[in-house]
Amino acid sequence: MDRPVRTIAGVDCAFLDGGRLIVAAAVMCDAGTMETIATGHVIRPCRFPYVPGLLSFREAPAVIAAIKRLGRAPDLLMCDGQGMAHPRRLGLACHVGLWLDLPTIGVAKSRLCGEHRPVGRRRGCRAQLRDGKDVIGAVVRTRTDVKPLYVSVGHRVSLADSIAWTLRCTRGLRLPEPARRADRLVATLKRDHA
């Protein structure tokens, strides 16, 4: 990474009304304390149709709008979704990171593609996620005896730094705090909209 990381924002999104609306949220945290600094969200019509493998084209415009509502750009962005660990090597983290030119990490709860060896059961254990000969990410255990996360490069960050920041931001739960808080905000917004 080319500059110190003082702020990290997590982003997440979900669909409402049968996919006609999308809710996206961004939560910016202090990189040292994990205290929330700012939040931003949008609820807007979803204009891109569902196309397998192109989900980021549906999600990215709303996610970018939520990030812009933070008031300033974070030093690092964590997307609840894939980066390079995507069949087209362009998951949400790549798409948003490229658009905003921000260092971006993909942190996903499930695997879209690739294979990996078994991951040890303790926090910090990891295995390469490979698609053929290519390393496309890592499978990282963020909490002992809990399902691992699928971490991949989005933009302007190495895989080693992506893993390190994911572990550094995980405070006793499975998800890194910025992404977890964005997930919670999306759930609240969905509930309030119903």
PDB file of C-alpha atoms in Angstrom:
ATOM      1  CA  MET A   1       0.000   0.000   0.000  1.00  0.00           C
ATOM      2  CA  ASP A   2       1.307   3.404  -0.911  1.00  0.00           C
ATOM      3  CA  ARG A   3       0.176   5.360   2.180  1.00  0.00           C
ATOM      4  CA  PRO A   4      -0.624   4.753   5.847  1.00  0.00           C
ATOM      5  CA  VAL A   5      -4.051   3.314   6.611  1.00  0.00           C
ATOM      6  CA  ARG A   6      -5.877   5.427   9.172  1.00  0.00           C
ATOM      7  CA  THR A   7      -9.447   4.736   8.077  1.00  0.00           C
ATOM      8  CA  ILE A   8     -11.140   1.612   6.740  1.00  0.00           C
ATOM      9  CA  ALA A   9     -14.643   1.469   5.314  1.00  0.00           C
ATOM     10  CA  GLY A  10     -16.735  -1.648   4.989  1.00  0.00           C
ATOM     11  CA  VAL A  11     -19.492  -1.876   2.382  1.00  0.00           C
ATOM     12  CA  ASP A  12     -22.423  -4.198   1.860  1.00  0.00           C
ATOM     13  CA  CYS A  13     -25.663  -4.216  -0.089  1.00  0.00           C
ATOM     14  CA  ALA A  14     -28.889  -6.171  -0.520  1.00  0.00           C
ATOM     15  CA  PHE A  15     -31.925  -6.169  -2.763  1.00  0.00           C
ATOM     16  CA  LEU A  16     -35.487  -5.201  -1.840  1.00  0.00           C
ATOM     17  CA  ASP A  17     -38.884  -5.555  -3.499  1.00  0.00           C
ATOM     18  CA  GLY A  18     -37.953  -8.585  -5.575  1.00  0.00           C
ATOM     19  CA  GLY A  19     -34.742  -7.004  -6.844  1.00  0.00           C
ATOM     20  CA  ARG A  20     -36.315  -3.739  -7.982  1.00  0.00           C
ATOM     21  CA  LEU A  21     -34.527  -1.734  -5.260  1.00  0.00           C
ATOM     22  CA  ILE A  22     -31.032  -1.984  -3.831  1.00  0.00           C
ATOM     23  CA  VAL A  23     -29.878  -0.818  -0.411  1.00  0.00           C
ATOM     24  CA  ALA A  24     -26.161  -0.156   0.048  1.00  0.00           C
ATOM     25  CA  ALA A  25     -24.284   0.945   3.151  1.00  0.00           C
ATOM     26  CA  ALA A  26     -20.760   2.074   3.950  1.00  0.00           C
ATOM     27  CA  VAL A  27     -19.308   2.309   7.455  1.00  0.00           C
ATOM     28  CA  MET A  28     -15.961   4.058   8.006  1.00  0.00           C
ATOM     29  CA  CYS A  29     -13.915   3.021  11.046  1.00  0.00           C
ATOM     30  CA  ASP A  30     -10.716   4.247  12.659  1.00  0.00           C
ATOM     31  CA  ALA A  31      -8.077   1.682  11.646  1.00  0.00           C
ATOM     32  CA  GLY A  32      -6.566   1.571  15.133  1.00  0.00           C
ATOM     33  CA  THR A  33      -9.582   1.586  17.434  1.00  0.00           C
ATOM     34  CA  MET A  34     -12.293   0.329  15.056  1.00  0.00           C
ATOM     35  CA  GLU A  35     -14.556   3.131  16.291  1.00  0.00           C
ATOM     36  CA  THR A  36     -17.165   4.176  13.746  1.00  0.00           C
ATOM     37  CA  ILE A  37     -16.310   7.551  12.192  1.00  0.00           C
ATOM     38  CA  ALA A  38     -19.028   7.903   9.543  1.00  0.00           C
ATOM     39  CA  THR A  39     -21.812   6.026   7.811  1.00  0.00           C
ATOM     40  CA  GLY A  40     -23.480   6.463   4.457  1.00  0.00           C
ATOM     41  CA  HIS A  41     -26.279   4.640   2.701  1.00  0.00           C
ATOM     42  CA  VAL A  42     -28.583   4.734  -0.301  1.00  0.00           C
ATOM     43  CA  ILE A  43     -31.795   3.013  -1.311  1.00  0.00           C
ATOM     44  CA  ARG A  44     -32.372   3.319  -5.033  1.00  0.00           C
ATOM     45  CA  PRO A  45     -33.827   1.546  -8.053  1.00  0.00           C
ATOM     46  CA  CYS A  46     -31.723  -1.272  -9.444  1.00  0.00           C
ATOM     47  CA  ARG A  47     -31.258  -0.571 -13.136  1.00  0.00           C
ATOM     48  CA  PHE A  48     -29.022  -3.459 -14.257  1.00  0.00           C
ATOM     49  CA  PRO A  49     -30.667  -6.857 -14.842  1.00  0.00           C
ATOM     50  CA  TYR A  50     -29.496  -9.979 -13.072  1.00  0.00           C
ATOM     51  CA  VAL A  51     -26.804 -11.645 -15.193  1.00  0.00           C
ATOM     52  CA  PRO A  52     -24.846 -14.569 -13.663  1.00  0.00           C
ATOM     53  CA  GLY A  53     -21.221 -13.536 -13.127  1.00  0.00           C
ATOM     54  CA  LEU A  54     -21.980  -9.823 -13.501  1.00  0.00           C
ATOM     55  CA  LEU A  55     -23.538  -9.117 -10.104  1.00  0.00           C
ATOM     56  CA  SER A  56     -21.085  -6.286  -9.444  1.00  0.00           C
ATOM     57  CA  PHE A  57     -22.672  -4.318 -12.305  1.00  0.00           C
ATOM     58  CA  ARG A  58     -25.947  -4.393 -10.328  1.00  0.00           C
ATOM     59  CA  GLU A  59     -24.336  -3.602  -6.978  1.00  0.00           C
ATOM     60  CA  ALA A  60     -21.442  -1.225  -7.704  1.00  0.00           C
ATOM     61  CA  PRO A  61     -23.383   1.979  -8.530  1.00  0.00           C
ATOM     62  CA  ALA A  62     -25.252   1.876  -5.204  1.00  0.00           C
ATOM     63  CA  VAL A  63     -22.136   0.878  -3.237  1.00  0.00           C
ATOM     64  CA  ILE A  64     -20.171   3.754  -4.794  1.00  0.00           C
ATOM     65  CA  ALA A  65     -22.983   6.192  -3.941  1.00  0.00           C
ATOM     66  CA  ALA A  66     -22.970   4.983  -0.309  1.00  0.00           C
ATOM     67  CA  ILE A  67     -19.180   5.442  -0.096  1.00  0.00           C
ATOM     68  CA  LYS A  68     -19.503   8.990  -1.430  1.00  0.00           C
ATOM     69  CA  ARG A  69     -21.949   9.755   1.396  1.00  0.00           C
ATOM     70  CA  LEU A  70     -19.194   9.126   3.950  1.00  0.00           C
ATOM     71  CA  GLY A  71     -17.954  12.670   3.360  1.00  0.00           C
ATOM     72  CA  ARG A  72     -14.403  11.612   2.534  1.00  0.00           C
ATOM     73  CA  ALA A  73     -12.675   8.633   0.997  1.00  0.00           C
ATOM     74  CA  PRO A  74     -11.349   5.907   3.299  1.00  0.00           C
ATOM     75  CA  ASP A  75      -7.715   4.813   3.102  1.00  0.00           C
ATOM     76  CA  LEU A  76      -8.817   1.189   2.616  1.00  0.00           C
ATOM     77  CA  LEU A  77     -12.090  -0.358   1.524  1.00  0.00           C
ATOM     78  CA  MET A  78     -13.460  -3.810   2.463  1.00  0.00           C
ATOM     79  CA  CYS A  79     -16.235  -5.158   0.275  1.00  0.00           C
ATOM     80  CA  ASP A  80     -18.546  -7.917   1.432  1.00  0.00           C
ATOM     81  CA  GLY A  81     -17.917  -9.904  -1.736  1.00  0.00           C
ATOM     82  CA  GLN A  82     -15.245 -11.121  -4.103  1.00  0.00           C
ATOM     83  CA  GLY A  83     -12.294  -9.332  -5.624  1.00  0.00           C
ATOM     84  CA  MET A  84     -10.065 -11.397  -7.942  1.00  0.00           C
ATOM     85  CA  ALA A  85     -11.596 -14.637  -6.590  1.00  0.00           C
ATOM     86  CA  HIS A  86     -14.281 -14.367  -9.245  1.00  0.00           C
ATOM     87  CA  PRO A  87     -14.761 -16.388 -12.451  1.00  0.00           C
ATOM     88  CA  ARG A  88     -14.079 -13.242 -14.524  1.00  0.00           C
ATOM     89  CA  ARG A  89     -11.486 -11.885 -12.045  1.00  0.00           C
ATOM     90  CA  LEU A  90     -13.721  -8.839 -11.536  1.00  0.00           C
ATOM     91  CA  GLY A  91     -15.807  -9.135  -8.408  1.00  0.00           C
ATOM     92  CA  LEU A  92     -17.399  -6.231  -6.546  1.00  0.00           C
ATOM     93  CA  ALA A  93     -14.143  -5.295  -4.766  1.00  0.00           C
ATOM     94  CA  CYS A  94     -12.297  -4.964  -8.098  1.00  0.00           C
ATOM     95  CA  HIS A  95     -15.145  -3.059  -9.725  1.00  0.00           C
ATOM     96  CA  VAL A  96     -15.538  -0.514  -6.904  1.00  0.00           C
ATOM     97  CA  GLY A  97     -11.795  -0.228  -6.267  1.00  0.00           C
ATOM     98  CA  LEU A  98     -11.088   0.489  -9.932  1.00  0.00           C
ATOM     99  CA  TRP A  99     -13.923   3.009 -10.196  1.00  0.00           C
ATOM    100  CA  LEU A 100     -12.841   4.962  -7.096  1.00  0.00           C
ATOM    101  CA  ASP A 101      -9.105   4.164  -7.403  1.00  0.00           C
ATOM    102  CA  LEU A 102      -9.030   3.077  -3.750  1.00  0.00           C
ATOM    103  CA  PRO A 103      -7.119   0.203  -2.145  1.00  0.00           C
ATOM    104  CA  THR A 104      -9.836  -2.439  -1.883  1.00  0.00           C
ATOM    105  CA  ILE A 105     -10.146  -5.931  -0.409  1.00  0.00           C
ATOM    106  CA  GLY A 106     -12.797  -8.533  -1.172  1.00  0.00           C
ATOM    107  CA  VAL A 107     -13.971 -10.433   1.919  1.00  0.00           C
ATOM    108  CA  ALA A 108     -16.593 -13.042   1.045  1.00  0.00           C
ATOM    109  CA  LYS A 109     -18.470 -15.580   3.148  1.00  0.00           C
ATOM    110  CA  SER A 110     -18.626 -18.130   0.331  1.00  0.00           C
ATOM    111  CA  ARG A 111     -16.466 -19.333  -2.556  1.00  0.00           C
ATOM    112  CA  LEU A 112     -17.415 -18.536  -6.142  1.00  0.00           C
ATOM    113  CA  CYS A 113     -14.544 -20.336  -7.845  1.00  0.00           C
ATOM    114  CA  GLY A 114     -11.199 -21.953  -7.182  1.00  0.00           C
ATOM    115  CA  GLU A 115      -9.975 -24.812  -5.029  1.00  0.00           C
ATOM    116  CA  HIS A 116      -8.020 -24.933  -1.788  1.00  0.00           C
ATOM    117  CA  ARG A 117      -6.437 -27.316   0.660  1.00  0.00           C
ATOM    118  CA  PRO A 118      -8.019 -27.791   4.082  1.00  0.00           C
ATOM    119  CA  VAL A 119      -7.617 -24.815   6.411  1.00  0.00           C
ATOM    120  CA  GLY A 120      -6.461 -25.332   9.996  1.00  0.00           C
ATOM    121  CA  ARG A 121      -9.108 -24.837  12.661  1.00  0.00           C
ATOM    122  CA  ARG A 122      -7.385 -21.997  14.569  1.00  0.00           C
ATOM    123  CA  ARG A 123      -7.676 -18.255  13.992  1.00  0.00           C
ATOM    124  CA  GLY A 124      -5.067 -17.068  11.485  1.00  0.00           C
ATOM    125  CA  CYS A 125      -4.808 -20.366   9.591  1.00  0.00           C
ATOM    126  CA  ARG A 126      -5.019 -19.937   5.843  1.00  0.00           C
ATOM    127  CA  ALA A 127      -4.712 -21.683   2.503  1.00  0.00           C
ATOM    128  CA  GLN A 128      -4.213 -20.382  -1.005  1.00  0.00           C
ATOM    129  CA  LEU A 129      -7.312 -20.221  -3.163  1.00  0.00           C
ATOM    130  CA  ARG A 130      -6.255 -21.355  -6.644  1.00  0.00           C
ATOM    131  CA  ASP A 131      -7.903 -21.501 -10.016  1.00  0.00           C
ATOM    132  CA  GLY A 132      -5.632 -23.791 -12.005  1.00  0.00           C
ATOM    133  CA  LYS A 133      -2.130 -22.379 -11.596  1.00  0.00           C
ATOM    134  CA  ASP A 134      -3.349 -18.927 -10.556  1.00  0.00           C
ATOM    135  CA  VAL A 135      -3.555 -17.858  -6.914  1.00  0.00           C
ATOM    136  CA  ILE A 136      -6.782 -15.847  -6.831  1.00  0.00           C
ATOM    137  CA  GLY A 137      -7.132 -15.350  -3.087  1.00  0.00           C
ATOM    138  CA  ALA A 138      -6.853 -16.995   0.293  1.00  0.00           C
ATOM    139  CA  VAL A 139      -9.148 -18.935   2.586  1.00  0.00           C
ATOM    140  CA  VAL A 140      -8.633 -17.378   6.024  1.00  0.00           C
ATOM    141  CA  ARG A 141      -9.878 -18.578   9.397  1.00  0.00           C
ATOM    142  CA  THR A 142     -10.725 -15.400  11.331  1.00  0.00           C
ATOM    143  CA  ARG A 143     -12.087 -17.202  14.395  1.00  0.00           C
ATOM    144  CA  THR A 144     -11.163 -20.604  15.818  1.00  0.00           C
ATOM    145  CA  ASP A 145     -13.587 -23.383  14.821  1.00  0.00           C
ATOM    146  CA  VAL A 146     -15.723 -21.019  12.711  1.00  0.00           C
ATOM    147  CA  LYS A 147     -16.114 -21.162   8.919  1.00  0.00           C
ATOM    148  CA  PRO A 148     -13.322 -19.295   7.100  1.00  0.00           C
ATOM    149  CA  LEU A 149     -13.644 -16.249   4.848  1.00  0.00           C
ATOM    150  CA  TYR A 150     -12.549 -15.947   1.225  1.00  0.00           C
ATOM    151  CA  VAL A 151     -10.171 -12.991   0.963  1.00  0.00           C
ATOM    152  CA  SER A 152      -8.977 -11.597  -2.347  1.00  0.00           C
ATOM    153  CA  VAL A 153      -7.336  -8.557  -3.858  1.00  0.00           C
ATOM    154  CA  GLY A 154      -9.679  -5.899  -5.144  1.00  0.00           C
ATOM    155  CA  HIS A 155      -7.421  -3.034  -6.232  1.00  0.00           C
ATOM    156  CA  ARG A 156      -4.080  -1.447  -5.206  1.00  0.00           C
ATOM    157  CA  VAL A 157      -3.385  -3.897  -2.359  1.00  0.00           C
ATOM    158  CA  SER A 158      -1.423  -7.155  -2.161  1.00  0.00           C
ATOM    159  CA  LEU A 159      -2.910 -10.464  -1.098  1.00  0.00           C
ATOM    160  CA  ALA A 160      -0.594 -10.509   1.943  1.00  0.00           C
ATOM    161  CA  ASP A 161      -1.859  -7.069   3.017  1.00  0.00           C
ATOM    162  CA  SER A 162      -5.449  -8.126   2.318  1.00  0.00           C
ATOM    163  CA  ILE A 163      -5.074 -11.095   4.679  1.00  0.00           C
ATOM    164  CA  ALA A 164      -3.284  -9.019   7.329  1.00  0.00           C
ATOM    165  CA  TRP A 165      -5.940  -6.278   7.333  1.00  0.00           C
ATOM    166  CA  THR A 166      -8.757  -8.817   7.418  1.00  0.00           C
ATOM    167  CA  LEU A 167      -7.267 -10.451  10.520  1.00  0.00           C
ATOM    168  CA  ARG A 168      -6.386  -7.107  12.112  1.00  0.00           C
ATOM    169  CA  CYS A 169      -9.974  -5.871  11.747  1.00  0.00           C
ATOM    170  CA  THR A 170     -11.571  -9.049  13.110  1.00  0.00           C
ATOM    171  CA  ARG A 171     -12.411  -8.617  16.781  1.00  0.00           C
ATOM    172  CA  GLY A 172     -13.745 -11.902  18.137  1.00  0.00           C
ATOM    173  CA  LEU A 173     -16.342 -12.478  15.418  1.00  0.00           C
ATOM    174  CA  ARG A 174     -16.103 -13.995  11.946  1.00  0.00           C
ATOM    175  CA  LEU A 175     -16.346 -10.803   9.882  1.00  0.00           C
ATOM    176  CA  PRO A 176     -13.939  -7.851  10.011  1.00  0.00           C
ATOM    177  CA  GLU A 177     -15.564  -4.994  11.942  1.00  0.00           C
ATOM    178  CA  PRO A 178     -16.023  -2.518   9.064  1.00  0.00           C
ATOM    179  CA  ALA A 179     -17.723  -5.153   6.881  1.00  0.00           C
ATOM    180  CA  ARG A 180     -19.751  -6.483   9.823  1.00  0.00           C
ATOM    181  CA  ARG A 181     -21.048  -3.015  10.662  1.00  0.00           C
ATOM    182  CA  ALA A 182     -22.000  -2.377   7.037  1.00  0.00           C
ATOM    183  CA  ASP A 183     -23.818  -5.732   7.020  1.00  0.00           C
ATOM    184  CA  ARG A 184     -25.725  -4.746  10.184  1.00  0.00           C
ATOM    185  CA  LEU A 185     -26.630  -1.331   8.754  1.00  0.00           C
ATOM    186  CA  VAL A 186     -27.978  -2.949   5.574  1.00  0.00           C
ATOM    187  CA  ALA A 187     -30.075  -5.350   7.681  1.00  0.00           C
ATOM    188  CA  THR A 188     -31.500  -2.423   9.674  1.00  0.00           C
ATOM    189  CA  LEU A 189     -32.295  -0.439   6.524  1.00  0.00           C
ATOM    190  CA  LYS A 190     -34.017  -3.469   4.967  1.00  0.00           C
ATOM    191  CA  ARG A 191     -36.107  -3.999   8.084  1.00  0.00           C
ATOM    192  CA  ASP A 192     -37.054  -0.307   8.290  1.00  0.00           C
ATOM    193  CA  HIS A 193     -38.011  -0.247   4.605  1.00  0.00           C
ATOM    194  CA  ALA A 194     -40.326  -3.270   4.855  1.00  0.00           C
TER     195      ALA A 194
END
